[in-house]
Short mmCIF file of C-alpha atoms and ligand atoms in Angstrom, two decimals:
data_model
loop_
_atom_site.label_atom_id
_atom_site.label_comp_id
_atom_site.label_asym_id
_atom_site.label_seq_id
_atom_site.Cartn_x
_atom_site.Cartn_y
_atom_site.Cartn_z
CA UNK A 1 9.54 16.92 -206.74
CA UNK A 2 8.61 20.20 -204.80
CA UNK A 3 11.50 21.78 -202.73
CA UNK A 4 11.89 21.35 -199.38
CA UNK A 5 12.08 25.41 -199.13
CA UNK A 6 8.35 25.21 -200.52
CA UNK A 7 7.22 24.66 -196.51
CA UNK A 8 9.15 27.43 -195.39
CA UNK A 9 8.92 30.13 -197.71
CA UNK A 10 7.22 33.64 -196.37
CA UNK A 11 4.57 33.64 -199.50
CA UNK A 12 3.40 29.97 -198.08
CA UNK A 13 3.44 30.99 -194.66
CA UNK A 14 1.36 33.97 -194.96
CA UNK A 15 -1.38 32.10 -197.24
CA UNK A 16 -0.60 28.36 -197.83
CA UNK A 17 -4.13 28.21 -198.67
CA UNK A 18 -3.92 29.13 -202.36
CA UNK A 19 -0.80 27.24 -202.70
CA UNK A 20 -2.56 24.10 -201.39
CA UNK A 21 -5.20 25.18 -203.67
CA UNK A 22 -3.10 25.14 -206.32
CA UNK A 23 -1.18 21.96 -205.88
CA UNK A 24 -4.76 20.09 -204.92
CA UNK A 25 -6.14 21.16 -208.51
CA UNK A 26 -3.09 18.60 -209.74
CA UNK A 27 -3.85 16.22 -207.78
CA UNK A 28 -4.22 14.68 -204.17
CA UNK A 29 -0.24 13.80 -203.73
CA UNK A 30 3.25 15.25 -203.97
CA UNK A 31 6.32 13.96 -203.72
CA UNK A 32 8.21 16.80 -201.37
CA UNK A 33 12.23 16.66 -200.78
CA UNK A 34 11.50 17.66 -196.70
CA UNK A 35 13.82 16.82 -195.07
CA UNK A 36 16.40 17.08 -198.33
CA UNK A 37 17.05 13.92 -199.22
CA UNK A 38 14.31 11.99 -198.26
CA UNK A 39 11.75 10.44 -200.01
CA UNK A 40 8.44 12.52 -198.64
CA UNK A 41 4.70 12.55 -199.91
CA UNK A 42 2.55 15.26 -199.55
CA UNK A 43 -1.29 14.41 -198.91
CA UNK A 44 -3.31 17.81 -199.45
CA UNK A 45 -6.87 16.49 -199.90
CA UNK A 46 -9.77 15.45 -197.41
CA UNK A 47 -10.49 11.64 -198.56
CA UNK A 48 -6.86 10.77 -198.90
CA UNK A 49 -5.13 12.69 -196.27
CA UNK A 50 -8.02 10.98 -193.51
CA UNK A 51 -7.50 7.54 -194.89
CA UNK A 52 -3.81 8.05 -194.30
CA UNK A 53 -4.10 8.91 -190.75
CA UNK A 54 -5.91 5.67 -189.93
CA UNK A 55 -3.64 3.43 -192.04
CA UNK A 56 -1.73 1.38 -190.00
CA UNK A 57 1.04 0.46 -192.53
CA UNK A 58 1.86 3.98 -191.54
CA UNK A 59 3.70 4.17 -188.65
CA UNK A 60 5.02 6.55 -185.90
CA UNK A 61 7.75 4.70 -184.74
CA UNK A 62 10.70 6.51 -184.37
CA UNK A 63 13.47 4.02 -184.82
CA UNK A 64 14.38 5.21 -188.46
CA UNK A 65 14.38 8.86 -187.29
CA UNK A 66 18.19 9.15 -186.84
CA UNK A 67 19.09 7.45 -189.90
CA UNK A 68 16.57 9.80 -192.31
CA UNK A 69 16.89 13.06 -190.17
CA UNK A 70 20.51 12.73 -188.86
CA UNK A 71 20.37 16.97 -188.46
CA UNK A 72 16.88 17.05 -186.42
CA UNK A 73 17.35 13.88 -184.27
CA UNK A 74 21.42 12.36 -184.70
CA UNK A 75 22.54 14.15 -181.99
CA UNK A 76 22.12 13.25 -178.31
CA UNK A 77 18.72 11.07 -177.17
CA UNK A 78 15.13 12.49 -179.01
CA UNK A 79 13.11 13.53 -175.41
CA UNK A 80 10.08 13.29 -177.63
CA UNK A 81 10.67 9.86 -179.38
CA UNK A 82 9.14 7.39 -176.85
CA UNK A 83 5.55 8.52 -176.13
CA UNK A 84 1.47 7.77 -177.29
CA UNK A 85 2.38 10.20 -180.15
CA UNK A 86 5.48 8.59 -181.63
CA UNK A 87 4.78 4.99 -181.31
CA UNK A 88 2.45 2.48 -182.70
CA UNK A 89 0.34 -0.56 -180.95
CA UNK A 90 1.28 -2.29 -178.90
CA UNK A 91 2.53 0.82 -177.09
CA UNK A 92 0.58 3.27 -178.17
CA UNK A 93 -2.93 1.93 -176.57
CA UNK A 94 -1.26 1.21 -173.12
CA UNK A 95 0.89 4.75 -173.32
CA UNK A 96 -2.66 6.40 -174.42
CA UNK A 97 -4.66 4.46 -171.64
CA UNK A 98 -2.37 5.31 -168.80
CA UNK A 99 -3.09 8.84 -169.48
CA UNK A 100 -6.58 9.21 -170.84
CA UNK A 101 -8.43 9.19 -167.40
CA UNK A 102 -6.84 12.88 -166.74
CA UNK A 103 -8.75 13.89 -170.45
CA UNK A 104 -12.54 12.66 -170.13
CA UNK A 105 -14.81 14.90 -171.14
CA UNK A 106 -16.05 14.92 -167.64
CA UNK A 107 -12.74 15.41 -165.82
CA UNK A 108 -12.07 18.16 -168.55
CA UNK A 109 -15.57 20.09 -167.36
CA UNK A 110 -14.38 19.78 -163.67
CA UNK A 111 -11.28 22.30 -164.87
CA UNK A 112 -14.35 24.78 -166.10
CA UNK A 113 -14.33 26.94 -163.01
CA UNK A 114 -10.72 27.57 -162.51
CA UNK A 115 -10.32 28.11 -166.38
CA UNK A 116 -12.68 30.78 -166.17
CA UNK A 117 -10.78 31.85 -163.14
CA UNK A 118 -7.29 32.37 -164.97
CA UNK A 119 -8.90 33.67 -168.08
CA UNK A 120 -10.89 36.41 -166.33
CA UNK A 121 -7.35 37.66 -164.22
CA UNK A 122 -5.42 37.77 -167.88
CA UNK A 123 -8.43 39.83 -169.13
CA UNK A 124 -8.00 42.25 -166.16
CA UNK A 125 -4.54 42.53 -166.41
CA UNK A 126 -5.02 43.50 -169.79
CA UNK A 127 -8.22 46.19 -169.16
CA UNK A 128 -6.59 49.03 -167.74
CA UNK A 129 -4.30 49.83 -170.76
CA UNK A 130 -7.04 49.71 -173.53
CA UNK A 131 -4.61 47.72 -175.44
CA UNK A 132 -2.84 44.39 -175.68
CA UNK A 133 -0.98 41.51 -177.44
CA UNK A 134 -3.64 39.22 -177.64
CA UNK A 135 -1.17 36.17 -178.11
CA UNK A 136 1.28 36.95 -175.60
CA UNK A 137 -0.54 38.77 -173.01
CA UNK A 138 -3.74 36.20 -173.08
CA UNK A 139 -3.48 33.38 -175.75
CA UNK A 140 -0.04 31.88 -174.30
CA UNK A 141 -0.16 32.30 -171.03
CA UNK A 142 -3.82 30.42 -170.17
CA UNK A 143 -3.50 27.16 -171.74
CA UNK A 144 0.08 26.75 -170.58
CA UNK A 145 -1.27 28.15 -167.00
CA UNK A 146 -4.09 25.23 -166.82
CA UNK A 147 -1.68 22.50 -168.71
CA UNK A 148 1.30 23.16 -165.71
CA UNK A 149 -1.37 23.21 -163.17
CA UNK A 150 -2.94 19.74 -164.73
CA UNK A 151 0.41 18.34 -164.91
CA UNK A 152 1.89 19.64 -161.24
CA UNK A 153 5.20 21.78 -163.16
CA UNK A 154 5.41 25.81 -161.54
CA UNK A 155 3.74 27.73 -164.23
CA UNK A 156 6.15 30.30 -163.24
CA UNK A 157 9.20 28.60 -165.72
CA UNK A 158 6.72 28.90 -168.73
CA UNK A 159 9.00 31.34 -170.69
CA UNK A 160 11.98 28.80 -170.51
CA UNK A 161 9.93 25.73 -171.67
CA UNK A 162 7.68 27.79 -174.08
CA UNK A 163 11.06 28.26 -175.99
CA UNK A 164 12.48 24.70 -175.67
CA UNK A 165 9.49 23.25 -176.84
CA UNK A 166 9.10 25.73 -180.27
CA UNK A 167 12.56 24.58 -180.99
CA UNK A 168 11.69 20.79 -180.57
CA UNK A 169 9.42 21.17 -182.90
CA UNK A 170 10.51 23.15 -185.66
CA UNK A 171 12.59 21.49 -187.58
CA UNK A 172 15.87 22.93 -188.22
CA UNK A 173 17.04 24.36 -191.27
CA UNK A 174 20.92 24.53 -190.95
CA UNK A 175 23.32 23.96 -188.21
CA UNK A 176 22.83 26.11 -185.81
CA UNK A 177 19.01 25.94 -185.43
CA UNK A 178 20.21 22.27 -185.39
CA UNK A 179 22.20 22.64 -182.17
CA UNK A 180 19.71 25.13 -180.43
CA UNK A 181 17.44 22.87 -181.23
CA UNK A 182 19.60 19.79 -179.41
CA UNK A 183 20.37 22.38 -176.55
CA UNK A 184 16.26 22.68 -176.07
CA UNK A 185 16.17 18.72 -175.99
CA UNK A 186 18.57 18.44 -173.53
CA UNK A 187 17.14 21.45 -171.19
CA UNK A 188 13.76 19.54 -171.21
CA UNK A 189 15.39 16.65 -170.43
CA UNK A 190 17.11 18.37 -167.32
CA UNK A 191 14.07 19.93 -166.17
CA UNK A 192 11.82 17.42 -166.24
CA UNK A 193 14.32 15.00 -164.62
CA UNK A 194 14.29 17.36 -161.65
CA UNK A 195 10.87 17.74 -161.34
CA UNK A 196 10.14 13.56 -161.79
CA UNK A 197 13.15 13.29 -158.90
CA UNK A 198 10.85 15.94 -156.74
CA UNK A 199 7.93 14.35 -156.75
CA UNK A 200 9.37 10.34 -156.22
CA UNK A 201 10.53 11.88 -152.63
CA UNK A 202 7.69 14.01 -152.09
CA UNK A 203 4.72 12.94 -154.10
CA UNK A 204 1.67 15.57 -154.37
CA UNK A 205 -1.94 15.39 -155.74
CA UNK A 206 -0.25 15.78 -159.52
CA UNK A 207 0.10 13.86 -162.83
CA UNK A 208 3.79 13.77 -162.79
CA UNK A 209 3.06 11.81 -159.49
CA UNK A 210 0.76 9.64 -160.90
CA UNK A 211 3.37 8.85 -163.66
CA UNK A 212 6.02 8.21 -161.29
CA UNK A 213 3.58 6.10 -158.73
CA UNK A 214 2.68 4.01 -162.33
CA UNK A 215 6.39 3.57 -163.37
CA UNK A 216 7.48 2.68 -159.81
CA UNK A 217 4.56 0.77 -158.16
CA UNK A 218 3.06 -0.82 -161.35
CA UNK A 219 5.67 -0.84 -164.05
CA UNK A 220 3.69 0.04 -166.12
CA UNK A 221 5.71 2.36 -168.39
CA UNK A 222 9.71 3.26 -168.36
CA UNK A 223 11.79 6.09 -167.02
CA UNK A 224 12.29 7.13 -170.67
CA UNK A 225 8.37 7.18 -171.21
CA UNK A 226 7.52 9.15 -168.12
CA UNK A 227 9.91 11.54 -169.23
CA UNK A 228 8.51 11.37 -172.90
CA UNK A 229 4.80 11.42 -172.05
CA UNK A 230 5.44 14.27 -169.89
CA UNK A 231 7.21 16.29 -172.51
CA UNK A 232 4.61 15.49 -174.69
CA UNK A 233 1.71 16.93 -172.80
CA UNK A 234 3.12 19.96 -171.92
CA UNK A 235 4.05 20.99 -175.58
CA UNK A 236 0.90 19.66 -177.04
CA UNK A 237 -1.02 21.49 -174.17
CA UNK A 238 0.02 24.52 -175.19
CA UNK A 239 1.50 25.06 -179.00
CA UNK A 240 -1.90 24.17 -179.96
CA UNK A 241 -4.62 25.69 -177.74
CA UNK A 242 -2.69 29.32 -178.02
CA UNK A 243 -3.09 29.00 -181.89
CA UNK A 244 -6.96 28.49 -182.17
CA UNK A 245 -7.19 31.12 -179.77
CA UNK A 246 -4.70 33.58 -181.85
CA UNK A 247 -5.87 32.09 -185.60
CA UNK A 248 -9.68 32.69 -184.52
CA UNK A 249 -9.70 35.04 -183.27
CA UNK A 250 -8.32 36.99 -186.06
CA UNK A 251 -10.86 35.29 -188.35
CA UNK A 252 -13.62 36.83 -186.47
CA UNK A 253 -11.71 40.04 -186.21
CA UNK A 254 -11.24 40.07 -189.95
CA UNK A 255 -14.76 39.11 -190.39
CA UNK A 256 -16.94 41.57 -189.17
CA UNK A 257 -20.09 40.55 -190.20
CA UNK A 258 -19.24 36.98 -188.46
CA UNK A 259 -18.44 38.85 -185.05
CA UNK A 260 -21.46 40.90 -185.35
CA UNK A 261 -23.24 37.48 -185.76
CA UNK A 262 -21.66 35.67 -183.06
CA UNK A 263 -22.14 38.85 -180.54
CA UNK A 264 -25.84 38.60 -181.54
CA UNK A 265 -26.14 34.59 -180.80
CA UNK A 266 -23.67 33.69 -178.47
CA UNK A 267 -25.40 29.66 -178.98
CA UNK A 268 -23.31 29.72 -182.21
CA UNK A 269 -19.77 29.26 -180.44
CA UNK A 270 -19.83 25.77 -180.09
CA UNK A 271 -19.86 25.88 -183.89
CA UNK A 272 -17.64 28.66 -184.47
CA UNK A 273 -14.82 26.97 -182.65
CA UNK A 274 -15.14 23.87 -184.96
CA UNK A 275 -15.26 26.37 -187.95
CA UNK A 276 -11.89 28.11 -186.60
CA UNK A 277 -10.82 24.93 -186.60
CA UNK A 278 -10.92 23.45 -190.01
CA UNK A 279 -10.26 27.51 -191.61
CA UNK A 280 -7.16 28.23 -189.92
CA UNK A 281 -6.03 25.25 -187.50
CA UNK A 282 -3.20 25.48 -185.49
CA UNK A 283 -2.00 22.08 -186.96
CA UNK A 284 -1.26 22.13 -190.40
CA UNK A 285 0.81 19.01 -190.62
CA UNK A 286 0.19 15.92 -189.20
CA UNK A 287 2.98 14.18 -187.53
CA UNK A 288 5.66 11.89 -189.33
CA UNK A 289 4.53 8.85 -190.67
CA UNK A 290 6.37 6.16 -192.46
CA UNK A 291 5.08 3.91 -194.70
CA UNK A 292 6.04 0.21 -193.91
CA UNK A 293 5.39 -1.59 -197.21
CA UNK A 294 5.32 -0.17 -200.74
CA UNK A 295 1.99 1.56 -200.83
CA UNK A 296 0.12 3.61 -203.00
CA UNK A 297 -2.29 6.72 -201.89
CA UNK A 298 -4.58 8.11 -204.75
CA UNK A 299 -2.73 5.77 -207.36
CA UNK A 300 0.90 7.11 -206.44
CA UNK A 301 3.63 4.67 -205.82
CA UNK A 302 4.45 5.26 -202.07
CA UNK A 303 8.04 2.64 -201.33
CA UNK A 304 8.46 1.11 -197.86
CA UNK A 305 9.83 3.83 -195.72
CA UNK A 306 8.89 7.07 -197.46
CA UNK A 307 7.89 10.03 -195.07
CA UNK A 308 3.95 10.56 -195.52
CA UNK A 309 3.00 14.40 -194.41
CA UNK A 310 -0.94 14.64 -194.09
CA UNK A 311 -1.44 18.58 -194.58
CA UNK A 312 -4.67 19.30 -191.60
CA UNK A 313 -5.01 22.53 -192.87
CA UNK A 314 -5.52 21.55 -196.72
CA UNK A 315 -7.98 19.22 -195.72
CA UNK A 316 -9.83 21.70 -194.05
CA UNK A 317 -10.12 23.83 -197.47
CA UNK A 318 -10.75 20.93 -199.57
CA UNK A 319 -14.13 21.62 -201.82
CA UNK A 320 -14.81 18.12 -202.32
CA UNK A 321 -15.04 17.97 -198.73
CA UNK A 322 -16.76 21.29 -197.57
CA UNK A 323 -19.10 23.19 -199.48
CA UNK A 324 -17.47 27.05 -199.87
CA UNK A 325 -14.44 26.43 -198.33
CA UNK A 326 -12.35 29.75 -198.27
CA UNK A 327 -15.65 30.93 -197.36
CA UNK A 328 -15.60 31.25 -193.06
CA UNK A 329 -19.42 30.69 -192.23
CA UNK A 330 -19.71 29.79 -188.15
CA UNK A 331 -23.12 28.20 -188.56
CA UNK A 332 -22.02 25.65 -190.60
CA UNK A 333 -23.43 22.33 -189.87
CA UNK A 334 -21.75 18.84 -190.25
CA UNK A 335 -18.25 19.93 -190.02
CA UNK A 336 -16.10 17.31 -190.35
CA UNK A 337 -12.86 18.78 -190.34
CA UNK A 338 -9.52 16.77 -189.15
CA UNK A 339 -7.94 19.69 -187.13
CA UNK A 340 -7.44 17.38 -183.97
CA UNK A 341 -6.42 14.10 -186.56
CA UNK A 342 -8.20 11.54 -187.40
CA UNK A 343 -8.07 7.11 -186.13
CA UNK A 344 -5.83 6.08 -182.93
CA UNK A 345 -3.82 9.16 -182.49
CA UNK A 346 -6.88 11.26 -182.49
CA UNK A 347 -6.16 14.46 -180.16
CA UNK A 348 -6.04 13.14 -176.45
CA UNK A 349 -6.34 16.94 -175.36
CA UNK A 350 -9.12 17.86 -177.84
CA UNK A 351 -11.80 18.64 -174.96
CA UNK A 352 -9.78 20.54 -173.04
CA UNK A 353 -9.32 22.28 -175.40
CA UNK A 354 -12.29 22.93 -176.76
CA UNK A 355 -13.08 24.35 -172.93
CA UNK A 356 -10.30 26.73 -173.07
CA UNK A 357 -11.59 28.02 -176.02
CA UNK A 358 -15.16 28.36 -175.49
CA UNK A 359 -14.38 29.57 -172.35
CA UNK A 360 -11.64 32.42 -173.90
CA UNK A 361 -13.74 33.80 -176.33
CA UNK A 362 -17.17 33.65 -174.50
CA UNK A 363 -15.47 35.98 -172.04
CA UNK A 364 -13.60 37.87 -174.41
CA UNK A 365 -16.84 38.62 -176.53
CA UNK A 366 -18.57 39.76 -173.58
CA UNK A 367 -16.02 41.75 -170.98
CA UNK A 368 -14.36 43.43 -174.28
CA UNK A 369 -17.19 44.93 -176.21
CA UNK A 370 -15.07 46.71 -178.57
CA UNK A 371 -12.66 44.45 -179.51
CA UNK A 372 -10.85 45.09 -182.73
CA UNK A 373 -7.56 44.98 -184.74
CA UNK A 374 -4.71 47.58 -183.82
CA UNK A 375 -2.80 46.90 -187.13
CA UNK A 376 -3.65 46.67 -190.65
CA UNK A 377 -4.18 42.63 -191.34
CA UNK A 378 -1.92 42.65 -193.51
CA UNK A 379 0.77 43.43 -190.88
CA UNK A 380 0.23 40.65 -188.95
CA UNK A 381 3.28 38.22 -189.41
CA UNK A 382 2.74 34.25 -189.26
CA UNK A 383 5.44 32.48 -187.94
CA UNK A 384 7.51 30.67 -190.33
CA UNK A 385 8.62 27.13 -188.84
CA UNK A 386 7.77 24.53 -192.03
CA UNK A 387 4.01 24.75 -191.24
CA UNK A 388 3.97 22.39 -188.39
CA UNK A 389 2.32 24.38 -186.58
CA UNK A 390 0.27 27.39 -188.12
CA UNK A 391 0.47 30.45 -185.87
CA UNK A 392 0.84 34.15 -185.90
CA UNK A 393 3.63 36.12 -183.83
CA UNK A 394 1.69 38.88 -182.46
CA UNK A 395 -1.85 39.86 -182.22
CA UNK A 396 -2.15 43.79 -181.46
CA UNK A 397 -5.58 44.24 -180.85
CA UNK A 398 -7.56 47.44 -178.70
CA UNK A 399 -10.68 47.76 -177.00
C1 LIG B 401 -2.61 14.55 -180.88
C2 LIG B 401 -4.28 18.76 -182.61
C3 LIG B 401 -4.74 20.49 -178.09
C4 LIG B 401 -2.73 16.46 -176.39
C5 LIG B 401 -3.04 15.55 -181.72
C6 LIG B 401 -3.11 15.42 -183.17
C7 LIG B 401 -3.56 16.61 -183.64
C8 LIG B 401 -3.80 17.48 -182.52
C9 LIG B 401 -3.77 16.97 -185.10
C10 LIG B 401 -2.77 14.18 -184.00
C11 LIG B 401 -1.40 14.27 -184.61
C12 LIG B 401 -1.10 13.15 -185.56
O1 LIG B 401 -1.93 12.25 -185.77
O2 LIG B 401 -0.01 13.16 -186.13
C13 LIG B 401 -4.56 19.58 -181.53
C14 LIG B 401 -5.18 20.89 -181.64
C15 LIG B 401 -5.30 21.38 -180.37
C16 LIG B 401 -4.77 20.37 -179.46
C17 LIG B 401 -5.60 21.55 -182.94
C18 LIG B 401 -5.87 22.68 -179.88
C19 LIG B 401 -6.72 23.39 -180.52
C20 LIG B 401 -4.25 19.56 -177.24
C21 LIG B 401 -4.25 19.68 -175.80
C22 LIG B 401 -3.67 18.55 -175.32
C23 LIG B 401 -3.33 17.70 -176.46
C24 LIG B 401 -4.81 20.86 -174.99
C25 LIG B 401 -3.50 18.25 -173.85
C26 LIG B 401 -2.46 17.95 -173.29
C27 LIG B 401 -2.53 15.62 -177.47
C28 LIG B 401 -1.93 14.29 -177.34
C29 LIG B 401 -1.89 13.76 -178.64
C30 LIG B 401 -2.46 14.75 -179.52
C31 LIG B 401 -1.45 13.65 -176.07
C32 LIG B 401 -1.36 12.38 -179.05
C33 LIG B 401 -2.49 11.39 -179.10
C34 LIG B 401 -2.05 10.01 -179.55
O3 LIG B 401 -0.96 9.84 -180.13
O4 LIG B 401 -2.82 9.06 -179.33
N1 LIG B 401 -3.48 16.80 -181.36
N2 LIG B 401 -4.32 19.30 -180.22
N3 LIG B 401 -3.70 18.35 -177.60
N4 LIG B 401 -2.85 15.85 -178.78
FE1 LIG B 401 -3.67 17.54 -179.46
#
């Protein structure tokens, strides 16, 4: 069985790649003890890690989550356990649906003009000085600008909820990241209670009034899932979108002869986002599944209620799914890569933000012409959090 320190260890978070790599070349499935004590499964292939995510004697319910994880979710009430995310059908499709109008492709295009809007001020701020954090001064602050505006919350508390929702989740090692952790759930809890309270006595033009006007007109979801949902968007929104801004951009930077290429044909961005996708994602884990029978995936025995982790970013580097995988090529063609997930929790946000990105680096590309690295690469730290989420820390770039 592989440690549970295996996910958090600095080697794997600077390159899980060739770790992946390694443990692939044995075979498609691991037994993992994350959390300790549990009985986990690693999936770090392509075929098997896809199937998984469609399998519905997997499930995302939460109601086993305090008895396997009584450090992450024992204490107080889970603010993320009763959304789309962390349930299955039944509530899942009428959670999704309730939602899903606000992420069409063609409301999503309707956001193009004030996207480019915030992403050309965060570009000027960051002109004069020749210089700049690329993740904090740029990469953070526009999705979780066009997520609070999309949602109706003041984009001017983003530094608060940024850090309540990297504590919620990252899961916690020992007891005090444990109760920082609980203090983040019940600050989210707080804030968004206020803001749900705000908008019942003075609806506006907002999803969080929509949500409210469906719970209290329609019935159509509970207090606790207004809350949840809510939650829910505005961490997905933005953990996410920051990272294949931050993660791509330092594969182009690190690739010269890629940037030079995608400078020259500016076409090639639709495909260099998917390709940023599936070589670095910002999701390298899937969320917790448990399996609700005694299963087996690639010919190992999974028993009713083991934890299943689908590994995104293995998938992505899997040869018997992509042809020169380690290899980042942004004309390649066909690329079916599970970065956003894969069957009925597919990514809700995944046009938006595709926009944001196309959007970020089109404009990048063209306003900075000189764009480049401020640090050797091999200075540039990746945050260690058990490879939930795969992002870096800081992005010093010049121009
Ligand atoms: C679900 C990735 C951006 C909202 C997911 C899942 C992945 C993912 C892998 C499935 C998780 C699982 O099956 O366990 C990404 C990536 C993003 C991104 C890589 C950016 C590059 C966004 C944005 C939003 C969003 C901008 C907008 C609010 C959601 C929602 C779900 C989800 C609501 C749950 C869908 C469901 O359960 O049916 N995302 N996401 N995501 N994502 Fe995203």
């Amino acid at each position: 069985k592989l440690p549970a320190e295996f996910v958090f260890s600095p080697e794997f978070s600077r390159d899980p790649h060739s770790t992946y790599s390694a443990l692939r070349d044995r075979g498609p499935v691991h037994p993992i003890d994350f959390p300790p004590g549990t009985d986990a499964f690693l999936v770090v292939d392509y075929e098997h890690g896809r199937k998984a995510l469609n399998d519905p004697r997997l499930s995302m319910n939460p109601a086993r989550w305090p008895e396997l994880f009584p450090m992450i979710f024992g204490q107080g009430n889970p603010v993320l356990a009763h959304n789309m995310l962390n349930s299955d059908p039944p509530d899942h499709t009428r959670l999704r649906r309730l939602v899903s109008r606000a992420f069409t492709p063609r409301r999503t295009e309707s956001l193009r003009p004030r996207v480019q809007e915030i992403t050309d001020e965060l570009i000027d701020a960051m002109t004069a000085r020749g210089h700049a954090d690329l993740l904090g001064d740029f990469a953070f602050p526009l999705p979780i600008t066009v997520i609070c505006e999309l949602l109706g919350v003041p984009v001017d508390d983003r530094d608060a909820f940024g850090d309540w929702s990297t504590s919620l989740i990252t899961p916690p090692l020992d007891e005090e990241q444990a109760r920082h952790r609980a203090e983040a759930n019940d600050a989210m809890r707080a804030y968004f209670g206020r803001i749900i309270a705000e908008r019942r006595a003075r609806p506006r033009d907002d999803m969080v009034s929509a949500m409210v006007a469906a719970r209290d007109e329609e019935d159509l979801l509970s207090e606790e899932e207004v809350l949840s949902t809510l939650t829910l968007l505005l961490i997905a929104g933005h953990e996410t979108t920051v990272n294949l801004i931050g993660n791509g951009m330092l594969a182009l930077l690190t690739h010269p002869g890629q940037l030079a290429l995608l400078r020259e044909r500016p076409g090639l961005l639709p495909s260099a986002i998917e390709e940023f996708l599936r070589y670095d994602g910002p999701v390298e884990r899937a969320s917790f599944r448990f399996s609700t029978d005694d299963m087996e995936i690639a010919g190992v025995p999974v028993p009713k209620g083991s934890l299943v982790h689908v590994c995104l970013g293995a998938a992505g580097r899997d040869p018997g799914a992509f042809d020169d995988p380690d290899t980042l090529d942004i004309t390649r063609t066909d690329n079916r890569h599970v970065a956003f997930g894969h069957g009925i929790h597919f990514c809700l946000g995944a046009p938006l933000a595709r926009l944001e990105a196309q959007i970020a680096f089109e404009t990048l590309l063209r306003r900075l012409p000189d764009l480049a690295l401020a640090c050797p690469p091999g200075e540039i730290a990746w945050h260690r959090n058990g490879s939930l989420i795969r992002g870096l820390r800081a992005l010093p770039v010049r121009f």
